[in-house]
Coordinates of C-alpha atoms and ligand atoms in Angstrom, one line a residue:
X12 CA 10.8 -4.3 0.6
X13 CA 12.0 -5.5 -2.7
X14 CA 10.7 -7.0 -5.4
X15 CA 11.6 -10.0 -6.9
X16 CA 10.3 -11.8 -10.4
X17 CA 11.2 -15.3 -11.6
X18 CA 10.4 -17.0 -15.1
X19 CA 10.4 -20.6 -16.8
X20 CA 8.9 -20.8 -20.2
X21 CA 10.1 -20.4 -23.9
X22 CA 10.5 -16.5 -24.3
X23 CA 14.0 -15.1 -23.4
X24 CA 13.6 -14.4 -19.8
X25 CA 15.5 -11.4 -19.1
X26 CA 13.2 -9.9 -21.5
X27 CA 10.2 -10.8 -19.2
X28 CA 11.9 -10.0 -16.2
X29 CA 13.0 -6.5 -17.0
X30 CA 9.4 -5.7 -17.7
X31 CA 8.3 -7.4 -14.6
X32 CA 10.6 -5.4 -12.4
X33 CA 9.5 -2.1 -14.1
X34 CA 6.2 -3.2 -12.6
X35 CA 7.3 -4.0 -9.2
X36 CA 10.0 -0.8 -9.4
X37 CA 7.4 0.9 -6.5
X38 CA 8.8 -1.7 -4.1
X39 CA 12.3 -0.7 -4.0
X40 CA 14.4 1.2 -6.5
X41 CA 18.3 1.4 -5.3
X42 CA 19.6 -1.3 -7.5
X43 CA 18.6 -4.2 -9.6
X44 CA 19.8 -7.3 -11.2
X45 CA 18.7 -10.3 -13.2
X46 CA 20.4 -14.1 -13.6
X47 CA 19.3 -16.1 -16.8
X48 CA 20.2 -19.7 -17.3
X49 CA 20.7 -21.2 -20.4
X50 CA 22.9 -24.4 -21.7
X51 CA 25.9 -22.5 -20.9
X52 CA 25.2 -22.1 -17.4
X53 CA 23.9 -18.9 -15.4
X54 CA 24.9 -15.5 -16.2
X55 CA 24.2 -12.4 -14.2
X56 CA 24.1 -8.8 -14.5
X57 CA 23.5 -6.3 -11.8
X58 CA 23.7 -2.4 -11.4
X59 CA 23.4 0.3 -8.4
X60 CA 21.0 2.8 -9.7
X61 CA 17.7 2.5 -11.0
X62 CA 16.2 0.1 -13.7
X63 CA 16.8 2.0 -16.4
X64 CA 21.0 1.4 -15.6
X65 CA 20.2 -2.2 -15.7
X66 CA 18.3 -2.0 -18.7
X67 CA 21.2 0.4 -20.1
X68 CA 23.7 -2.5 -19.4
X69 CA 21.7 -5.4 -20.8
X70 CA 21.3 -3.5 -24.1
X71 CA 25.4 -3.8 -24.0
X72 CA 25.7 -7.1 -23.0
X73 CA 22.4 -8.7 -23.6
X74 CA 21.4 -12.2 -21.2
X75 CA 19.8 -15.2 -23.4
X76 CA 18.3 -17.9 -21.7
X77 CA 14.6 -19.3 -21.1
X78 CA 14.6 -19.4 -17.0
X79 CA 15.6 -16.4 -14.9
X80 CA 15.2 -14.7 -11.8
X81 CA 15.7 -10.7 -11.0
X82 CA 15.1 -8.2 -7.8
X83 CA 14.7 -4.7 -7.5
X84 CA 16.3 -3.6 -4.0
X85 CA 15.6 -1.5 -1.6
X86 CA 18.6 -1.7 0.6
X87 CA 18.6 -2.6 4.5
X88 CA 21.8 -4.5 5.0
X89 CA 24.5 -2.4 2.9
X90 CA 24.8 0.3 0.7
X91 CA 23.1 0.6 -2.6
X92 CA 26.1 -0.9 -4.6
X93 CA 26.8 -3.3 -7.9
X94 CA 28.2 -5.8 -5.5
X95 CA 25.3 -5.6 -3.0
X96 CA 22.7 -5.8 -5.9
X97 CA 20.7 -9.3 -6.2
X98 CA 21.2 -11.7 -7.5
X99 CA 23.5 -13.6 -5.0
X100 CA 25.6 -16.4 -5.6
X101 CA 27.1 -19.1 -3.7
X102 CA 31.3 -19.6 -3.8
X103 CA 31.4 -21.6 -7.0
X104 CA 28.7 -19.3 -8.7
X105 CA 26.5 -22.5 -9.5
X106 CA 23.5 -21.5 -7.2
X107 CA 21.8 -17.9 -7.6
X108 CA 19.3 -16.5 -5.5
X109 CA 17.0 -13.2 -4.8
X110 CA 15.7 -12.3 -1.6
X111 CA 12.7 -9.9 -0.4
X112 CA 12.6 -9.7 3.6
X113 CA 15.3 -9.9 6.5
X114 CA 17.7 -12.6 7.3
X115 CA 17.8 -11.5 11.4
X116 CA 20.0 -14.1 12.3
X117 CA 22.8 -13.7 9.4
X118 CA 25.9 -12.4 11.5
X119 CA 25.8 -16.1 12.9
X120 CA 25.0 -17.8 10.1
X121 CA 27.7 -15.7 8.0
X122 CA 30.3 -16.3 10.9
X123 CA 29.7 -19.8 11.0
X124 CA 29.7 -20.2 7.2
X125 CA 32.8 -18.1 6.8
X126 CA 34.5 -20.3 9.5
X127 CA 33.2 -23.3 7.2
X128 CA 35.1 -21.7 4.1
X129 CA 32.5 -20.1 2.6
X130 CA 33.9 -16.5 0.6
X131 CA 31.2 -13.8 1.1
X132 CA 31.1 -10.7 -1.9
X133 CA 28.5 -8.4 -0.3
X134 CA 27.8 -6.9 2.8
X135 CA 24.0 -8.2 2.4
X136 CA 21.9 -10.7 4.9
X137 CA 20.3 -12.0 1.6
X138 CA 24.0 -13.8 0.6
X139 CA 24.1 -16.0 3.1
X140 CA 21.1 -17.6 1.8
X141 CA 23.0 -18.9 -1.1
X142 CA 25.9 -20.1 0.7
X143 CA 23.5 -21.9 3.0
X144 CA 21.8 -23.5 0.4
X145 CA 25.2 -24.4 -1.1
X146 CA 25.8 -26.3 1.9
X147 CA 22.7 -28.2 2.0
X148 CA 22.7 -28.8 -2.0
X149 CA 26.3 -30.3 -1.2
X150 CA 24.6 -32.5 1.3
X151 CA 21.4 -33.8 -0.3
X152 CA 22.2 -33.1 -4.5
X153 CA 18.7 -32.0 -4.4
X154 CA 17.7 -28.6 -5.0
X155 CA 14.2 -28.3 -3.1
X156 CA 15.6 -30.4 0.1
X157 CA 18.4 -27.9 -0.2
X158 CA 16.3 -24.7 -0.2
X159 CA 14.1 -26.4 2.4
X160 CA 17.0 -27.2 4.7
X161 CA 18.4 -23.9 4.2
X162 CA 15.6 -21.9 5.1
X163 CA 14.8 -23.8 8.1
X164 CA 18.2 -22.4 9.7
X165 CA 16.7 -18.9 9.1
X166 CA 15.3 -16.6 11.6
X167 CA 13.7 -13.6 10.0
X168 CA 11.6 -13.0 6.7
X169 CA 12.2 -14.4 3.1
X170 CA 10.4 -14.6 -0.3
X171 CA 13.3 -16.1 -2.0
X172 CA 13.5 -17.4 -6.1
X173 CA 16.4 -19.7 -6.6
X174 CA 18.1 -21.2 -9.7
X175 CA 20.7 -24.0 -9.9
X176 CA 23.4 -24.7 -12.4
X177 CA 23.4 -28.1 -12.5
X178 CA 19.5 -28.1 -13.0
X179 CA 18.4 -26.1 -15.8
X180 CA 14.5 -25.1 -16.3
X181 CA 14.1 -25.4 -12.9
X182 CA 13.3 -22.5 -10.3
X183 CA 12.7 -23.3 -6.7
X184 CA 10.6 -20.5 -4.8
X185 CA 9.8 -19.7 -1.0
X186 CA 7.8 -17.6 1.3
X187 CA 7.9 -16.6 4.8
X188 CA 6.3 -13.0 6.2
X189 CA 7.0 -11.5 2.5
X190 CA 4.7 -11.9 -0.3
X191 CA 5.1 -14.0 -3.4
X192 CA 3.1 -15.3 -6.0
X193 CA 3.3 -17.8 -8.9
X194 CA 1.6 -17.2 -12.3
X195 CA 0.1 -20.3 -14.3
X196 CA 0.6 -19.1 -17.7
X197 CA 0.5 -21.3 -21.2
X198 CA 3.3 -23.3 -20.7
X199 CA 5.3 -20.7 -18.8
X200 CA 5.6 -19.9 -15.2
X201 CA 6.2 -16.7 -13.2
X202 CA 6.9 -15.8 -9.5
X203 CA 6.5 -12.7 -8.5
X204 CA 6.3 -10.3 -5.1
X205 CA 3.1 -8.8 -6.1
X206 CA 0.6 -9.4 -9.3
X207 CA 1.4 -6.2 -11.2
X208 CA 4.5 -8.3 -12.5
X209 CA 2.5 -11.2 -13.5
X210 CA -1.1 -9.9 -14.9
X211 CA 0.3 -9.1 -18.5
X212 CA 1.0 -12.5 -18.9
X213 CA -1.5 -14.5 -17.2
X214 CA -4.6 -13.8 -14.5
X215 CA -4.2 -17.0 -13.0
X216 CA -2.5 -17.0 -9.9
X217 CA -1.4 -19.0 -6.9
X218 CA -0.7 -17.3 -3.7
X219 CA 2.0 -18.9 -1.5
X220 CA 1.2 -19.2 2.3
X221 CA 3.8 -18.5 4.8
X222 CA 6.3 -21.6 5.1
X223 CA 5.6 -23.2 1.4
X224 CA 8.3 -23.8 -1.2
X225 CA 7.2 -24.0 -5.0
X226 CA 9.0 -26.6 -7.4
X227 CA 8.7 -24.8 -10.8
X228 CA 9.7 -26.3 -14.3
X229 CA 8.5 -26.2 -17.5
X230 CA 5.7 -29.2 -16.9
X231 CA 4.4 -27.4 -14.0
X232 CA 4.2 -25.8 -10.4
X233 CA 4.0 -28.3 -7.2
X234 CA 3.8 -26.8 -4.0
X235 CA 5.2 -28.2 -0.6
X236 CA 5.2 -27.4 3.2
X237 CA 8.4 -26.6 5.2
X238 CA 8.2 -30.6 6.3
X239 CA 8.1 -31.7 2.7
X240 CA 4.5 -32.5 2.3
X241 CA 3.2 -32.0 -0.9
X242 CA 0.1 -29.3 -0.8
X243 CA -2.8 -29.0 -3.1
X244 CA -3.9 -25.1 -3.9
X245 CA -6.6 -23.7 -6.0
X246 CA -5.5 -20.8 -8.0
X247 CA -6.8 -17.4 -7.6
X248 CA -8.0 -15.2 -10.6
X249 CA -6.8 -11.7 -10.6
X250 CA -9.7 -9.2 -12.0
X251 CA -6.6 -6.3 -12.7
X252 CA -6.8 -5.1 -15.9
X253 CA -3.2 -4.9 -17.0
X254 CA -3.6 -1.7 -18.5
X255 CA -4.4 -0.3 -15.1
X256 CA -0.7 -0.9 -14.1
X257 CA 0.6 1.4 -17.0
X258 CA 0.9 4.6 -17.0
X259 CA -1.5 5.2 -20.2
X260 CA -0.7 8.5 -21.3
X261 CA -0.2 10.3 -18.0
X262 CA 3.1 11.5 -17.2
X263 CA 3.6 9.9 -13.8
X264 CA 1.6 6.8 -12.1
X265 CA 0.4 9.2 -9.2
X266 CA -1.5 11.5 -11.4
X267 CA -2.7 8.8 -13.1
X268 CA -4.1 7.1 -10.1
X269 CA -5.6 10.4 -8.9
X270 CA -8.1 10.3 -12.3
X271 CA -8.6 6.7 -11.5
X272 CA -10.3 7.5 -8.4
X273 CA -14.0 7.8 -9.7
X274 CA -13.5 4.3 -11.2
X275 CA -11.8 2.8 -8.3
X276 CA -14.6 4.4 -6.2
X277 CA -17.2 2.8 -8.4
X278 CA -15.8 -0.7 -8.2
X279 CA -15.7 -0.1 -4.5
X280 CA -19.3 0.5 -4.1
X281 CA -20.3 -2.1 -6.5
X282 CA -22.5 -5.1 -5.3
X283 CA -22.1 -3.3 -2.0
X284 CA -25.4 -0.7 -2.1
X285 CA -28.6 -2.2 -3.5
X286 CA -31.9 -0.9 -3.6
X287 CA -33.9 -2.2 -0.5
X288 CA -36.9 -4.5 -1.0
X289 CA -40.2 -2.4 -0.7
X290 CA -43.5 -2.7 -0.4
X291 CA -45.4 -1.8 -3.9
X292 CA -45.7 1.8 -4.7
X293 CA -42.7 3.4 -2.4
X294 CA -39.5 4.4 -4.9
X295 CA -36.9 1.8 -3.8
X296 CA -34.7 3.1 -1.0
X297 CA -30.9 1.9 -0.8
X298 CA -29.0 -0.4 1.8
X299 CA -25.8 -1.2 2.2
X300 CA -25.0 -5.2 2.2
X301 CA -21.3 -6.3 3.3
X302 CA -22.4 -9.9 4.4
X303 CA -19.7 -10.8 2.1
X304 CA -17.1 -10.0 4.3
X305 CA -18.0 -13.5 6.3
X306 CA -19.0 -12.1 9.4
X307 CA -22.5 -13.0 10.8
X308 CA -25.0 -10.7 12.1
X309 CA -24.8 -12.2 15.5
X310 CA -20.9 -11.6 15.8
X311 CA -21.5 -7.9 14.8
X312 CA -24.2 -7.4 17.4
X313 CA -21.6 -8.9 20.1
X314 CA -18.8 -6.4 19.5
X315 CA -18.3 -3.8 22.4
X316 CA -15.5 -2.2 21.0
X317 CA -13.2 -1.8 17.6
X318 CA -9.8 -0.6 17.0
X319 CA -8.9 0.4 13.4
X320 CA -5.1 -0.2 13.1
X321 CA -2.8 1.0 10.1
X322 CA -0.1 3.0 9.2
X323 CA 0.7 6.4 7.4
X324 CA -2.3 6.9 4.8
X325 CA -4.2 4.0 5.6
X326 CA -4.0 5.4 9.3
X327 CA -5.7 8.2 8.1
X328 CA -8.3 6.7 6.8
X329 CA -8.8 4.9 9.8
X330 CA -9.2 8.3 11.8
X331 CA -11.8 9.0 9.5
X332 CA -13.6 5.7 9.8
X333 CA -13.4 6.1 13.5
X334 CA -15.7 9.3 13.6
X335 CA -18.2 7.3 10.8
X336 CA -18.4 4.6 13.0
X337 CA -19.0 6.5 16.2
X338 CA -21.8 8.6 14.5
X339 CA -23.2 5.1 13.1
X340 CA -23.0 2.7 15.9
X341 CA -23.0 2.7 20.0
X342 CA -19.7 1.2 19.8
X343 CA -16.0 2.5 21.5
X344 CA -13.9 3.2 18.7
X345 CA -10.3 3.6 18.8
X346 CA -8.0 4.6 15.8
X347 CA -4.5 3.4 16.4
X348 CA -1.0 3.7 14.5
X349 CA -0.2 -0.1 14.1
X350 CA 3.4 0.7 14.6
X351 CA 2.5 1.8 18.2
X352 CA -0.4 -0.6 19.1
X353 CA 1.5 -3.3 20.8
X354 CA 3.1 -0.7 22.7
X355 CA 0.4 0.3 24.8
X356 CA -2.0 -1.8 26.7
X357 CA -5.0 -2.0 24.4
X358 CA -8.0 -3.6 26.2
X359 CA -8.0 -6.0 23.0
X360 CA -10.3 -9.3 24.0
X361 CA -12.6 -11.7 22.6
X362 CA -15.3 -8.5 22.1
X363 CA -13.0 -6.4 20.4
X364 CA -13.2 -6.2 16.2
X365 CA -9.9 -5.0 15.1
X366 CA -10.1 -3.3 11.5
X367 CA -7.3 -3.5 10.0
X368 CA -6.6 -1.2 6.8
X369 CA -4.1 -1.8 4.6
X370 CA -3.6 -1.1 0.5
X371 CA -0.7 -4.0 0.3
X372 CA -2.1 -6.0 3.1
X373 CA 1.9 -6.9 3.2
X374 CA 2.6 -3.9 6.0
X375 CA 4.5 -5.4 8.8
X376 CA 3.5 -3.0 11.6
X377 CA 0.0 -3.7 10.6
X378 CA 0.4 -7.4 10.5
X379 CA 1.9 -7.4 13.5
X380 CA -0.6 -5.7 15.4
X381 CA -3.2 -7.9 13.9
X382 CA -1.3 -11.1 15.0
X383 CA -1.4 -9.3 18.5
X384 CA -4.9 -8.9 18.8
X385 CA -5.6 -12.3 17.6
X386 CA -3.6 -13.5 20.4
X387 CA -5.7 -11.7 22.5
X388 CA -8.8 -13.4 21.1
X389 CA -10.1 -10.4 19.2
X390 CA -11.9 -10.7 15.7
X391 CA -10.4 -9.4 12.5
X392 CA -11.7 -7.4 9.8
X393 CA -9.3 -6.5 6.3
X394 CA -10.0 -3.9 4.7
X395 CA -7.4 -4.1 2.0
X396 CA -6.5 -3.9 -1.8
X397 CA -4.4 -6.8 -2.6
X398 CA -6.5 -10.3 -3.0
X399 CA -4.5 -13.3 -1.1
X400 CA -2.5 -10.6 0.6
X401 CA -1.2 -11.9 4.3
X402 CA -3.6 -9.7 5.6
X403 CA -6.7 -11.2 4.0
X404 CA -5.2 -14.6 4.9
X405 CA -4.8 -13.4 8.5
X406 CA -8.0 -11.9 9.2
X407 CA -11.2 -13.7 10.1
X408 CA -13.2 -11.3 7.5
X409 CA -12.4 -9.5 4.5
X410 CA -13.8 -6.7 2.4
X411 CA -11.8 -5.6 -0.4
X412 CA -11.4 -2.0 -1.6
X413 CA -11.0 -2.8 -5.6
X414 CA -8.8 0.2 -6.0
X415 CA -6.9 -1.8 -8.7
X416 CA -3.3 -1.8 -8.6
X417 CA -1.5 1.2 -6.9
X418 CA 2.0 1.9 -8.3
X419 CA 2.6 5.5 -7.3
X420 CA 4.3 5.3 -3.8
X421 CA 2.3 8.0 -2.5
X422 CA -1.3 6.6 -1.9
X423 CA -4.2 8.1 -3.2
X424 CA -6.9 6.1 -5.1
X425 CA -6.2 3.5 -2.3
X426 CA -7.3 6.0 0.5
X427 CA -10.3 7.2 -1.4
X428 CA -11.7 3.5 -1.8
X429 CA -10.8 3.1 2.2
X430 CA -12.6 5.9 2.9
X431 CA -15.3 4.6 1.0
X432 CA -15.2 1.0 2.3
X433 CA -15.0 2.2 5.9
X434 CA -18.3 4.4 5.0
X435 CA -20.3 1.1 4.1
X436 CA -19.1 -0.9 7.2
X437 CA -20.1 1.9 9.5
X438 CA -23.7 1.9 7.7
X439 CA -23.5 -1.8 8.0
X440 CA -22.5 -2.6 11.2
X441 CA -24.8 0.6 12.5
X442 CA -28.0 -1.1 10.2
X443 CA -27.1 -4.5 12.1
X444 CA -26.7 -3.5 15.6
X445 CA -30.2 -1.3 15.2
X446 CA -28.2 2.3 16.1
X447 CA -28.9 3.9 12.5
X448 CA -32.3 5.3 11.3
X449 CA -33.5 3.9 8.2
X450 CA -33.6 7.6 7.2
X451 CA -30.0 8.4 7.6
X452 CA -29.0 4.9 6.0
X453 CA -30.6 5.7 2.9
X454 CA -29.5 9.4 3.0
X455 CA -25.8 8.1 3.3
X456 CA -26.3 5.4 0.9
X457 CA -27.8 7.3 -1.7
X458 CA -24.6 10.0 -1.4
X459 CA -21.9 7.4 -1.2
X460 CA -23.4 6.3 -4.7
X461 CA -23.1 9.8 -6.0
X462 CA -19.4 10.1 -4.9
X463 CA -17.4 8.7 -7.9
X464 CA -19.2 11.5 -10.1
X465 CA -18.4 14.0 -7.4
X466 CA -15.1 13.1 -7.4
X467 CA -14.9 13.2 -11.5
X468 CA -16.1 17.2 -11.1
X469 CA -13.6 17.9 -8.2
X470 CA -10.7 17.0 -10.5
X471 CA -11.6 18.9 -12.9
X472 CA -12.7 21.9 -11.2
X473 CA -9.5 22.1 -8.9
X474 CA -6.6 20.7 -11.1
X475 CA -6.0 23.8 -12.5
X476 CA -6.2 25.8 -9.1
X477 CA -3.8 23.0 -7.6
X478 CA -1.2 23.7 -10.5
X479 CA -1.2 27.3 -9.9
X480 CA -1.2 27.2 -6.1
X481 CA 1.7 24.7 -6.3
X482 CA 3.6 27.3 -8.3
X483 CA 2.9 30.2 -5.9
X484 CA 3.9 28.1 -3.2
X485 CA 6.7 26.1 -4.7
X486 CA 9.4 27.6 -2.9
X487 CA 7.8 27.6 0.9
X488 CA 9.4 26.2 3.8
X489 CA 7.0 24.9 5.9
X490 CA 3.2 24.4 5.1
X491 CA 0.4 24.3 7.8
X492 CA -2.8 22.1 7.5
X493 CA -5.6 22.7 9.9
X494 CA -9.2 21.7 10.5
X495 CA -11.6 20.6 12.8
X496 CA -13.1 17.5 13.3
X497 CA -13.1 15.3 10.2
X498 CA -11.3 17.8 8.5
X499 CA -8.5 17.5 10.6
X500 CA -8.3 13.8 10.0
X501 CA -8.3 14.8 6.1
X502 CA -5.6 17.7 6.9
X503 CA -2.9 14.7 8.4
X504 CA -3.4 13.3 5.1
X505 CA -3.0 16.5 2.9
X506 CA 0.4 17.0 5.0
X507 CA 1.8 14.1 4.7
X508 CA 1.3 13.5 0.9
X509 CA 3.2 16.8 0.5
X510 CA 6.0 16.2 2.5
X511 CA 6.5 12.4 0.9
X512 CA 6.7 13.6 -2.8
X513 CA 7.3 17.5 -2.5
X514 CA 10.1 17.3 0.5
X515 CA 8.6 20.1 2.2
X516 CA 7.9 20.2 6.0
X517 CA 4.3 20.3 6.6
X518 CA 2.6 19.9 9.6
X519 CA -1.5 19.2 10.3
X520 CA -3.1 21.1 13.1
X521 CA -6.7 20.5 14.8
X522 CA -7.4 24.2 14.3
X523 CA -8.2 25.0 17.8
X524 CA -4.9 24.1 18.9
X525 CA -3.0 26.5 16.5
X526 CA -3.5 29.2 19.7
X527 CA -1.8 26.8 22.1
X528 CA 1.6 27.2 20.3
X529 CA 2.0 27.0 16.6
X530 CA 0.5 29.9 15.8
X531 CA 4.0 31.6 17.0
X532 CA 5.1 30.3 13.7
X533 CA 2.7 32.2 11.2
X534 CA 3.9 35.3 9.8
X535 CA 3.6 37.1 6.6
X536 CA 3.1 34.9 3.6
X537 CA 3.2 31.7 5.6
X538 CA 1.0 29.2 3.4
X539 CA -1.7 27.4 5.3
X540 CA -4.2 25.5 3.8
X541 CA -7.9 25.6 6.1
X542 CA -10.5 22.7 5.7
X543 CA -13.8 23.8 6.4
X544 CA -16.0 21.2 5.0
X545 CA -17.8 20.1 8.3
X546 CA -21.0 22.8 8.8
X547 CA -21.4 22.8 12.2
X548 CA -17.6 23.6 12.9
X549 CA -17.2 25.9 10.5
X550 CA -18.2 29.2 12.7
X551 CA -15.2 28.1 14.9
X552 CA -12.5 27.0 12.2
X553 CA -13.5 30.5 10.5
X554 CA -12.3 32.0 13.9
X555 CA -8.9 30.3 13.5
X556 CA -8.7 31.2 9.9
X557 CA -8.8 34.8 11.1
X558 CA -6.1 34.2 14.0
X559 CA -3.8 33.2 10.9
X560 CA -5.1 35.5 8.3
X561 CA -4.3 38.8 11.0
X562 CA -0.9 37.3 11.3
X563 CA -0.1 37.8 7.7
X564 CA -0.7 33.6 6.6
X565 CA -1.7 33.2 2.8
X566 CA -4.8 31.0 3.7
X567 CA -6.8 28.8 1.4
X568 CA -9.7 27.4 2.2
X569 CA -11.7 24.3 1.3
X570 CA -15.5 24.3 2.0
X571 CA -18.6 22.5 0.6
X572 CA -20.9 24.8 -1.6
X573 CA -23.6 25.3 0.6
X574 CA -20.9 26.3 3.5
X575 CA -23.1 28.4 6.2
X576 CA -20.5 31.6 6.3
X577 CA -19.5 31.8 2.6
X578 CA -19.1 35.4 2.6
X579 CA -17.0 35.7 5.8
X580 CA -14.8 32.7 4.4
X581 CA -14.1 34.7 1.4
X582 CA -13.3 37.9 3.1
X583 CA -11.0 36.2 5.4
X584 CA -9.2 33.5 3.1
X585 CA -7.1 34.5 0.1
X586 CA -8.9 31.8 -1.9
X587 CA -11.9 29.8 -1.3
X588 CA -12.0 26.1 -3.3
X589 CA -15.5 25.0 -3.0
X590 CA -16.7 21.2 -3.2
X591 CA -20.2 19.9 -4.5
X592 CA -22.3 19.6 -1.0
X593 CA -22.3 16.2 0.2
X594 CA -23.1 14.9 4.1
X595 CA -20.3 16.2 6.1
X596 CA -19.2 12.5 7.2
X597 CA -18.8 12.0 3.4
X598 CA -17.0 15.2 2.8
X599 CA -13.2 14.1 3.3
X600 CA -13.7 12.1 -0.2
X601 CA -13.9 14.8 -1.7
X602 CA -11.9 17.5 0.4
X603 CA -8.9 14.7 -0.1
X604 CA -8.7 15.3 -4.0
X605 CA -7.4 19.0 -3.9
X606 CA -4.8 18.1 -1.3
X607 CA -3.5 15.1 -3.4
X608 CA -3.6 17.3 -6.7
X609 CA -1.8 20.0 -5.0
X610 CA 0.9 17.8 -3.8
X611 CA 1.6 16.5 -7.1
X612 CA 2.1 19.7 -8.6
X613 CA 3.9 20.9 -6.1
X614 CA 6.7 18.0 -6.4
X615 CA 6.7 18.4 -10.2
X616 CA 7.0 22.4 -9.7
X617 CA 10.0 21.6 -7.6
X618 CA 11.7 18.9 -10.4
X619 CA 11.3 16.0 -8.3
X620 CA 10.4 12.2 -8.6
X621 CA 7.1 12.1 -8.1
X622 CA 6.3 8.4 -8.0
X623 CA 9.6 7.4 -6.4
X624 CA 10.4 9.7 -3.7
X625 CA 13.3 9.2 -2.0
X626 CA 14.1 6.9 1.1
X627 CA 10.5 5.4 0.7
X628 CA 8.9 2.2 -1.0
X629 CA 5.3 1.4 -1.6
X630 CA 5.4 -1.6 0.6
X631 CA 6.7 -1.4 4.0
X632 CA 7.5 -5.1 4.9
X633 CA 9.9 -4.6 7.7
X634 CA 9.1 -3.2 11.0
Ligands
LIG717 C1 1.8 7.2 2.0 C2 1.6 6.0 1.8 C3 2.1 5.2 3.3 C4 0.9 3.8 3.3 C5 1.7 3.0 4.6 C6 0.6 1.8 4.7 O1 1.5 7.8 0.9 O2 1.3 5.1 0.8 O3 2.1 6.1 4.5 O4 -0.2 4.2 3.6 O5 3.0 2.5 4.5 O6 0.6 1.0 3.9 P1 -0.4 -0.3 3.4 O7 -1.9 0.7 3.4 O8 0.3 -0.7 2.4 O9 -0.6 -0.8 4.7

């Protein structure tokens, strides 16, 4: 976790850095700090609490200087206090460091450094870096060498940015297993954990690879590996609109991102569904093309088994992806939690395709699962939102979701685009393997194309109902979400949303499982969301809704407009919210939206910090 930003240029660094920190605040928000360098040295301001507390302190005591580094923290070692906030310094206060990651051997290093006379001021693992660099700088006198030598002693993960008082206008940065990009501006340079902090200033970025260091001054950037060899690298262009990383009139990022879903879906589908080359006369049918992912038809035909690995919301997308792939192909498909993947005995070998789904592309558990799969010879397809992320670089094949920057901690538009991309993958793999009929491919491809407009329609129709329901249920102690098949997968996502931002206990159940135990918890007034979008399963789900209603449960049902048992559903549930008719495989994309809106309004009704829920961070780069 944590976000780091650095700046070298001709503007006042603190202004650029505080803005950058706000854009990275989703990565951690329990304390923040800035170091700015000018001719008179390096000056630091840091504060426990949100970035506003730091901004307030800077108004009273501004920092001046055209070079600087900054940090927003999500505590792992040491409480969120002023002293534990970054930047950290060496004994003499001549070297300042910000760090994202975990120094796993910090206790050994700290003991050794303390014995050598170093004085520590914080309880963090990160502070050892400042002292290690101080030691190495004393020996070499060269900043790049000092950082390189210090990092050579570290076990664990890091993205760091370092300033030296004796070298004004110079910034050294490095990474291993924590993300870091360098923004190439006009006579100015930025480093940041993630692109949103950079895009307002430049779209040209260099993505550092593991074990790389950057030496940045106002004349340019030079990259080196850990052996000291210079590395050449071509910049990437980020196509995000900086506006997308701002709230643009919405009260929270989450609601803005929910409303951005139609546009995000359009981007996710763009260029991937095209009219088929057809003979004269017949209307052009649609077909999916995902050759861009870099996989050959031969490779796709050779797979025998697919594992979808992911965490949290991305795992819930994986659960949907499993059903879609099973329906369109002859493959065995498993959807696994990335954090558990290594503890079983997955039969992953050269005939397996591992599809790793991750918004950030930096989730440590997902990266670890991918590493394990690669060791066993599997091929990896990354489905990720972040260009140049660690996952994208570790994978054999990459499919970007193009959701645009997702800032709210609760994932919404990334999830919907993951569903769309997994739908595309299922259709493409099915076609290449010859297991999907042409008619089915055309029907589903055409339905996929309609989704952005339908999601727009759902948002408009459902938002007032979701707001109203949140008022009615705002004091609920428990919430239950039930559904069968794909509805169960969506129920899992619905319950996670409400838990993480509204802090209400919620549970998703396969509707058929209720009677095997949990039904005992249903009594008068207990809120239950029942998903009934899967036409062939509606009859059975309806029976489960009846079981709940008979015990006084307060049921709100979600169904498609052309639901087979409309009347019975309306008689049994207190409310039925209808969604536009689509093929059942794609119903999750529509059904998720009311659940997101409800969770959002529930958190708001309960007066909570929607975008930054307690104890969580956007990018989970620790296992
Ligand atoms: C929940 C949420 C998390 C993430 C999970 C994986 O709203 O956002 O559950 O889905 O931490 O993150 P990524 O997709 O970045 O790998």
